[in-house]
Short mmCIF file of C-alpha atoms in Angstrom, two decimals:
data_model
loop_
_atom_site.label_atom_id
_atom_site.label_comp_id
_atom_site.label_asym_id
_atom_site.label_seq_id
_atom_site.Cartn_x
_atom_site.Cartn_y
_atom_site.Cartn_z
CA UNK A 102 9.40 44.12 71.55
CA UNK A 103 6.06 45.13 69.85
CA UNK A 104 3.20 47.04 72.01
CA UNK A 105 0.07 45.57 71.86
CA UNK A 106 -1.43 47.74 69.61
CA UNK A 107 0.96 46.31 67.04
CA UNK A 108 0.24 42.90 67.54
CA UNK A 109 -3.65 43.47 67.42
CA UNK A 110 -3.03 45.27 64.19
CA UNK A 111 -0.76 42.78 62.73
CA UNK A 112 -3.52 39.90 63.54
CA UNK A 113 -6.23 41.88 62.23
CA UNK A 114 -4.24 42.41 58.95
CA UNK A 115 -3.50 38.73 58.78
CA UNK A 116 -7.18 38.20 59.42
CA UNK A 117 -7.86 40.52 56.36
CA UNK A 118 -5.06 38.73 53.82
CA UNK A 119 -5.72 35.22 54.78
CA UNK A 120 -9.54 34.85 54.74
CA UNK A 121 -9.18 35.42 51.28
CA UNK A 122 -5.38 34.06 50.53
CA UNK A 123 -7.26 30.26 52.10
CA UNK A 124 -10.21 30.45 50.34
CA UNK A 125 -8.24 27.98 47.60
CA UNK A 126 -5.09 25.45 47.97
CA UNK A 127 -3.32 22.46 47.44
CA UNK A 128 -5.28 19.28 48.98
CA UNK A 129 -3.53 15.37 49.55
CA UNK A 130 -5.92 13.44 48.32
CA UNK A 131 -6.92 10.27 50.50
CA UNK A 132 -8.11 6.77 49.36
CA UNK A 133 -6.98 3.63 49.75
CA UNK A 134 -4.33 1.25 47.50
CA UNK A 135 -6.98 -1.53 46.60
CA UNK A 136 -10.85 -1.36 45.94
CA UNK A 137 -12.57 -1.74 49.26
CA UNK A 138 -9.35 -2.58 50.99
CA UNK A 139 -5.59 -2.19 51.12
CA UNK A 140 -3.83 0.65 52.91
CA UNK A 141 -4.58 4.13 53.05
CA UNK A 142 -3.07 6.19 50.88
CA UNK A 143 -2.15 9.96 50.26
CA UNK A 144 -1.76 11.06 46.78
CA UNK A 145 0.22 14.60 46.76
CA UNK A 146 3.49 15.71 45.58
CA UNK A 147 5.47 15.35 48.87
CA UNK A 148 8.56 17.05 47.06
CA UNK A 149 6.88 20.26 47.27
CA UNK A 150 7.93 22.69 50.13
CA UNK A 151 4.54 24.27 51.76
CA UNK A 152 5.28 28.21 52.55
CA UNK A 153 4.03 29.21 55.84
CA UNK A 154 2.69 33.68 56.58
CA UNK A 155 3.63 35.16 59.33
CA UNK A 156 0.87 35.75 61.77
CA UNK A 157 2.21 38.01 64.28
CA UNK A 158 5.67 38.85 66.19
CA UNK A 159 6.18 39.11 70.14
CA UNK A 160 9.15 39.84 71.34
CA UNK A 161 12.05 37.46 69.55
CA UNK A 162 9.33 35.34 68.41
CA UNK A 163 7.46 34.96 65.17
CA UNK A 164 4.49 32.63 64.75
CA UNK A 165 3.51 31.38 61.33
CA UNK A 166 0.86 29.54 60.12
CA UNK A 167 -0.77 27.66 56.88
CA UNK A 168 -4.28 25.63 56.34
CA UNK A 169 -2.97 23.41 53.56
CA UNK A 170 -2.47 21.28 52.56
CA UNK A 171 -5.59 20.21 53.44
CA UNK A 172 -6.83 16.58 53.39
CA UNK A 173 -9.71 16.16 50.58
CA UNK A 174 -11.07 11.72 50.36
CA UNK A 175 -11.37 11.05 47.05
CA UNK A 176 -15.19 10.46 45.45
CA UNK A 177 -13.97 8.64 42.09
CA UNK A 178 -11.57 5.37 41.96
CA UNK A 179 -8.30 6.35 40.00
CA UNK A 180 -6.46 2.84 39.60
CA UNK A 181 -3.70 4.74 37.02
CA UNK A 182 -2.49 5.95 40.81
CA UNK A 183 -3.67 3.93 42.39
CA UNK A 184 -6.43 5.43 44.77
CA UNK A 185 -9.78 3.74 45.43
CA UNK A 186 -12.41 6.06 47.05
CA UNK A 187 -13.40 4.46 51.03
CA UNK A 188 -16.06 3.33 52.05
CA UNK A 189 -18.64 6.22 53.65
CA UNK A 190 -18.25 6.58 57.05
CA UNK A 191 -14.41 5.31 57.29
CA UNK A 192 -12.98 6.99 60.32
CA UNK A 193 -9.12 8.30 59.75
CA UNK A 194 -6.86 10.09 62.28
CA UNK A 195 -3.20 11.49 61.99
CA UNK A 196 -0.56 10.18 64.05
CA UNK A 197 2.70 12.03 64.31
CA UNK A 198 5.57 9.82 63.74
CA UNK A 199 8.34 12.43 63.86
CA UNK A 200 8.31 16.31 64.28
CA UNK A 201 11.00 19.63 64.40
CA UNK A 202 10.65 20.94 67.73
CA UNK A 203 9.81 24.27 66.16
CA UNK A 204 6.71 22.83 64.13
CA UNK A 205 2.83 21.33 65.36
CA UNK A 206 -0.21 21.00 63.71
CA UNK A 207 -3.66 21.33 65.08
CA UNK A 208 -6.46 18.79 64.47
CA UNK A 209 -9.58 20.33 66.08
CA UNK A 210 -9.03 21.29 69.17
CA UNK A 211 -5.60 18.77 69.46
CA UNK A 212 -2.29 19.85 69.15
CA UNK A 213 0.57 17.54 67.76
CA UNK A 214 4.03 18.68 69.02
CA UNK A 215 5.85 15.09 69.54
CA UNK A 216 5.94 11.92 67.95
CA UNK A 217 3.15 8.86 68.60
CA UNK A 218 1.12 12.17 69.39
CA UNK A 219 -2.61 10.82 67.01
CA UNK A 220 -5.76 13.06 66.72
CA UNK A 221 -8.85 12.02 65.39
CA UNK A 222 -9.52 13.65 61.59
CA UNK A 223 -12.76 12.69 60.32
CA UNK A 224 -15.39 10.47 58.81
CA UNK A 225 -15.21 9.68 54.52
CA UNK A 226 -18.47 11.44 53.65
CA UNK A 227 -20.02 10.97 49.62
CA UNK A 228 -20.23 14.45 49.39
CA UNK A 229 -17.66 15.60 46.84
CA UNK A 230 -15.39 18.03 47.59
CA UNK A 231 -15.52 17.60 51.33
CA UNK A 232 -12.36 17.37 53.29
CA UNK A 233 -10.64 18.59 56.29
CA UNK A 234 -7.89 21.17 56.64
CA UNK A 235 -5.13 21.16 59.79
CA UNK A 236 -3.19 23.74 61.19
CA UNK A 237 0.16 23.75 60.26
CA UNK A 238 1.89 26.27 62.65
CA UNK A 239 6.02 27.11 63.28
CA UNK A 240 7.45 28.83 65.91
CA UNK A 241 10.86 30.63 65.20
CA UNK A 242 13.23 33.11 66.50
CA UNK A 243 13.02 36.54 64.36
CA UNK A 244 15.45 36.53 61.83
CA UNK A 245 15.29 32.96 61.94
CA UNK A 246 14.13 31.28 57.59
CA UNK A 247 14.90 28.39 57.00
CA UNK A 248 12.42 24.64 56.57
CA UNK A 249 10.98 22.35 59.11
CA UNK A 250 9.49 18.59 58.98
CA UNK A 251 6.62 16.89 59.67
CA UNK A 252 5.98 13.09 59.73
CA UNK A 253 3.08 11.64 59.60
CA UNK A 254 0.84 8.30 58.96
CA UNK A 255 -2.50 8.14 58.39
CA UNK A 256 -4.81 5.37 60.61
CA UNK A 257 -8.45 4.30 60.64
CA UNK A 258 -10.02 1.76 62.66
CA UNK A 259 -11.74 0.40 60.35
CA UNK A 260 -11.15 -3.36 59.65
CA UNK A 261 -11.53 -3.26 55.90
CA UNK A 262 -8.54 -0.97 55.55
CA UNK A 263 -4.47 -0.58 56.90
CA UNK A 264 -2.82 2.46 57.92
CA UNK A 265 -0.60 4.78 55.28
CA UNK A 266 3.03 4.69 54.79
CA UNK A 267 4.71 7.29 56.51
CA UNK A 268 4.64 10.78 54.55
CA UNK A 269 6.68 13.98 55.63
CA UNK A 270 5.69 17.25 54.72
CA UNK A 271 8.23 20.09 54.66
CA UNK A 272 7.53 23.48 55.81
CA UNK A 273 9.23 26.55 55.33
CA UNK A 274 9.20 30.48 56.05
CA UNK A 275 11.91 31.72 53.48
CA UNK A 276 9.69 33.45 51.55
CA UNK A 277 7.96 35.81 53.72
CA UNK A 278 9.24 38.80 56.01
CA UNK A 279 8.54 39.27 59.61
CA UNK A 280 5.23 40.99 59.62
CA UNK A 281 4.97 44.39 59.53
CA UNK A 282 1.67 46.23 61.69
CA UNK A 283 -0.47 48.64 59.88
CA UNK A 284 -0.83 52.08 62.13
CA UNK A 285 -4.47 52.61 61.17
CA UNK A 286 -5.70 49.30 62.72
CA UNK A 287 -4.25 50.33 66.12
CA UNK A 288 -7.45 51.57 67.52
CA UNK A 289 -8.75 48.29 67.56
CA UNK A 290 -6.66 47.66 70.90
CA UNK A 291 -7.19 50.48 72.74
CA UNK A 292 -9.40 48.74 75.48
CA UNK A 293 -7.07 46.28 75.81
CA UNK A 294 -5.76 47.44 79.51
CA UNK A 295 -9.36 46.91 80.32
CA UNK A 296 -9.39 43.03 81.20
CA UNK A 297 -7.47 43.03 84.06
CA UNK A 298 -11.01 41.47 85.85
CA UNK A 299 -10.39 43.10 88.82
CA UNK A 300 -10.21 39.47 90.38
CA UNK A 301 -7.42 39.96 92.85
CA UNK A 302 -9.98 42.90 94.03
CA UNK A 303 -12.75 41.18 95.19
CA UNK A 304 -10.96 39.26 98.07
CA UNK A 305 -9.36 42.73 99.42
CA UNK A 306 -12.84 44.13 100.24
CA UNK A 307 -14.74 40.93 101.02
CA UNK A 308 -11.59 40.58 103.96
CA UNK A 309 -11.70 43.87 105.67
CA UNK A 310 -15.04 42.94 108.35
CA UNK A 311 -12.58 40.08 109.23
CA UNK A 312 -11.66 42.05 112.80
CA UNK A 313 -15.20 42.94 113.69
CA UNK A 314 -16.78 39.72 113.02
CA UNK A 315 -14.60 36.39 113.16
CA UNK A 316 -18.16 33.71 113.11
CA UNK A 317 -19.56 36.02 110.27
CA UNK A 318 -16.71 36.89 107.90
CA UNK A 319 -14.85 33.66 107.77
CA UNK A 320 -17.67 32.08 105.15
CA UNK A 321 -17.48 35.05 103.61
CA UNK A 322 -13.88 35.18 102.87
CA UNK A 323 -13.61 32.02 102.00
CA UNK A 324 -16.44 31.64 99.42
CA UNK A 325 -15.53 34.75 97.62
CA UNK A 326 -11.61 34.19 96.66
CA UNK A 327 -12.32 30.25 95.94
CA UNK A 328 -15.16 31.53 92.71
CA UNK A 329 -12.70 34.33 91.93
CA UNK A 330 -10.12 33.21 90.09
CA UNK A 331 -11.36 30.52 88.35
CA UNK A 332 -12.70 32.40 85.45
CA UNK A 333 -8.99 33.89 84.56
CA UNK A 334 -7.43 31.12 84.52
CA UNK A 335 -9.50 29.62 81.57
CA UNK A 336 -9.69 33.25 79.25
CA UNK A 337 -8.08 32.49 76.14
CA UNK A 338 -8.55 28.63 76.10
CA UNK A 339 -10.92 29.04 73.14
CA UNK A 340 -10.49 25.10 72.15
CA UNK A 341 -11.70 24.25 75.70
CA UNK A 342 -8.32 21.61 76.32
CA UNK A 343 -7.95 23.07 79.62
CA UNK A 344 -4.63 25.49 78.64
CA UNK A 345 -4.23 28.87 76.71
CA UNK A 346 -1.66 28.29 73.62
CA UNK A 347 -1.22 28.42 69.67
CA UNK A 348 -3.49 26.23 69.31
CA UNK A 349 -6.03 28.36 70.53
CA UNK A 350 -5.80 30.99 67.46
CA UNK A 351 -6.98 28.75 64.69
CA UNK A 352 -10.22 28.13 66.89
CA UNK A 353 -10.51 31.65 68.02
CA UNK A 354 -10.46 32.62 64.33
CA UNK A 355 -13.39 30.85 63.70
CA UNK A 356 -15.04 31.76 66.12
CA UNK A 357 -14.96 35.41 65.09
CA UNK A 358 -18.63 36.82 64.91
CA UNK A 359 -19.78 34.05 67.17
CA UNK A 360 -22.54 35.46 70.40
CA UNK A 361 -23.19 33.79 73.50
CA UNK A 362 -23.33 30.98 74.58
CA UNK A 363 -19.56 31.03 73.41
CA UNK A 364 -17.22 27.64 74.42
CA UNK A 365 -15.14 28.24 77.67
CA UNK A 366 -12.93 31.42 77.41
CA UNK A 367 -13.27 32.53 73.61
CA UNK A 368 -14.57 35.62 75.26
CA UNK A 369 -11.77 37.49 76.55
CA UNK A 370 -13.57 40.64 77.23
CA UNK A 371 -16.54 39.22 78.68
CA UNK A 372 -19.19 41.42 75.87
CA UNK A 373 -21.01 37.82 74.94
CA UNK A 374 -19.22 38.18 71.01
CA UNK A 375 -15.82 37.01 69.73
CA UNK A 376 -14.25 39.47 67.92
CA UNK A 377 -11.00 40.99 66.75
CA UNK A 378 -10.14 42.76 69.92
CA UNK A 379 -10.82 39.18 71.67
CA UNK A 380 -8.26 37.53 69.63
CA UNK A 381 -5.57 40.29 69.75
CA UNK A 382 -6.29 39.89 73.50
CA UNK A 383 -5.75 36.34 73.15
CA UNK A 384 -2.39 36.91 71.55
CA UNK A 385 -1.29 39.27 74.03
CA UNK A 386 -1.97 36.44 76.78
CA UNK A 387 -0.40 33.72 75.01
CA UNK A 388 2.94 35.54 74.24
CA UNK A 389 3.25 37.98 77.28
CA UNK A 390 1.87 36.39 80.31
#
């Protein structure tokens, strides 16, 4: 199993490839099959199998991850397609009609894992070039390559169109390696055995004056371990859905450079920034705890 330096350095190096690898990619293209009505539509070449990276390895797990396709609504009508641009303001979500267990995809702060699972997208802007990219993510065993599925409609509730066929995208990790840490980026985890928060402290010296004083010490005992470990229990849930898991990296990633006032526990180390040693700290929780 890797230490935790390696998996800080192996995010950070991720962090470093990918900010620039995602800067460009392929987009499905969204409109609708008639002028001002018909069915939503996705125009992209569904044949195509989307290669995921590698983010980082724990144990005999390897989690991988891609931002496109993205989802891009059309400006122009196209009817050699045929794909009419939407009316502004059309709202569209994603709704998972089937899924490999090993696959999910993050829309905001939602995770899709299982089928019927929907998530809210966005609203068609008139700004061109706008559009909206998910977070395809696999989890596999090491050693594991190989391609998994995603099904999906798209569906609006918007009266003047119909939802999308179903479309499946295929995923796979065949192309890359398990990724390898870089030894110079270590350092960036050294105060990582820092956040244990010391919360399990607090209640051990707040309890000793119990003996002396029964009438004074009990509000005192009790106040002190009920505050305690609520903080804890939320570090790492950077998407603020009330749990720490994958989903939490895309957000945390985002968030990197961020001050206070930062949402719920993006801040793993409690210094009012996100950074990189927050988000290897968030990987450590979500794959060793």
């Amino acid at each position: 199993m890797k230490t935790l330096a390696a998996i800080g350095a192996t995010v950070i190096l991720w962090l470093a490839l990918t900010r620039s690898a995602f800067a460009h990619g392929p987009e499905m293209m969204l409109g609708s099959t008639a002028p001002g009505s018909g069915a939503l539509s996705l125009s992209f070449d569904f044949t195509e199998t989307i290669p995921v990276s590698p983010l980082t390895t724990v144990g005999s797990l390897v989690f991988y991850y891609s931002q496109f396709p993205g989802i891009e609504w059309v400006q122009m009508d196209d009817s050699s397609i045929p794909l009419y641009a939407l009316a502004v303001g059309t709202p569209f979500s994603m709704q998972i009609v089937s899924i490999d267990p090993d696959a999910s995809v993050q829309i905001g702060s939602k995770t899709l894992s299982a089928a019927g699972q929907s998530a809210f997208v966005a609203n068609t802007t008139n700004v061109a070039g706008d559009h909206f990219h998910p977070q395809w993510q696999l989890v596999l065993p090491v050693g594991t390559t190989g391609t998994r599925s995603i099904s999906f409609k798209i569906t609006t509730t918007s009266h003047a169109y119909t939802a999308s066929p179903v479309y499946t995208l295929v995923f796979t990790n065949a192309a890359d390696d398990t990724p390898t840490p870089t030894a110079t980026l270590t350092q960036t985890v050294a105060a990582t055995e820092t956040p244990t928060f010391a919360a399990t402290a607090t209640p051990l010296s707040t309890e000793t004056p119990t003996p002396a004083d029964t009438a004074t010490a009990t509000p005192t005992a009790t106040a002190t371990p009920t505050a305690t470990p609520s903080p804890p229990s939320q570090l790492g849930d950077a998407n603020c859905d009330q749990r720490v898991s994958a989903a939490d990296i895309p957000t945390e990633v985002d968030l990197l450079g961020h001050s206070a006032p930062l949402p719920c526990g993006a801040d793993l180390n409690d210094d009012a920034t996100v950074d990189e040693l927050d988000l290897s700290l968030l990987i450590e929780r979500l794959f060793t705890q």
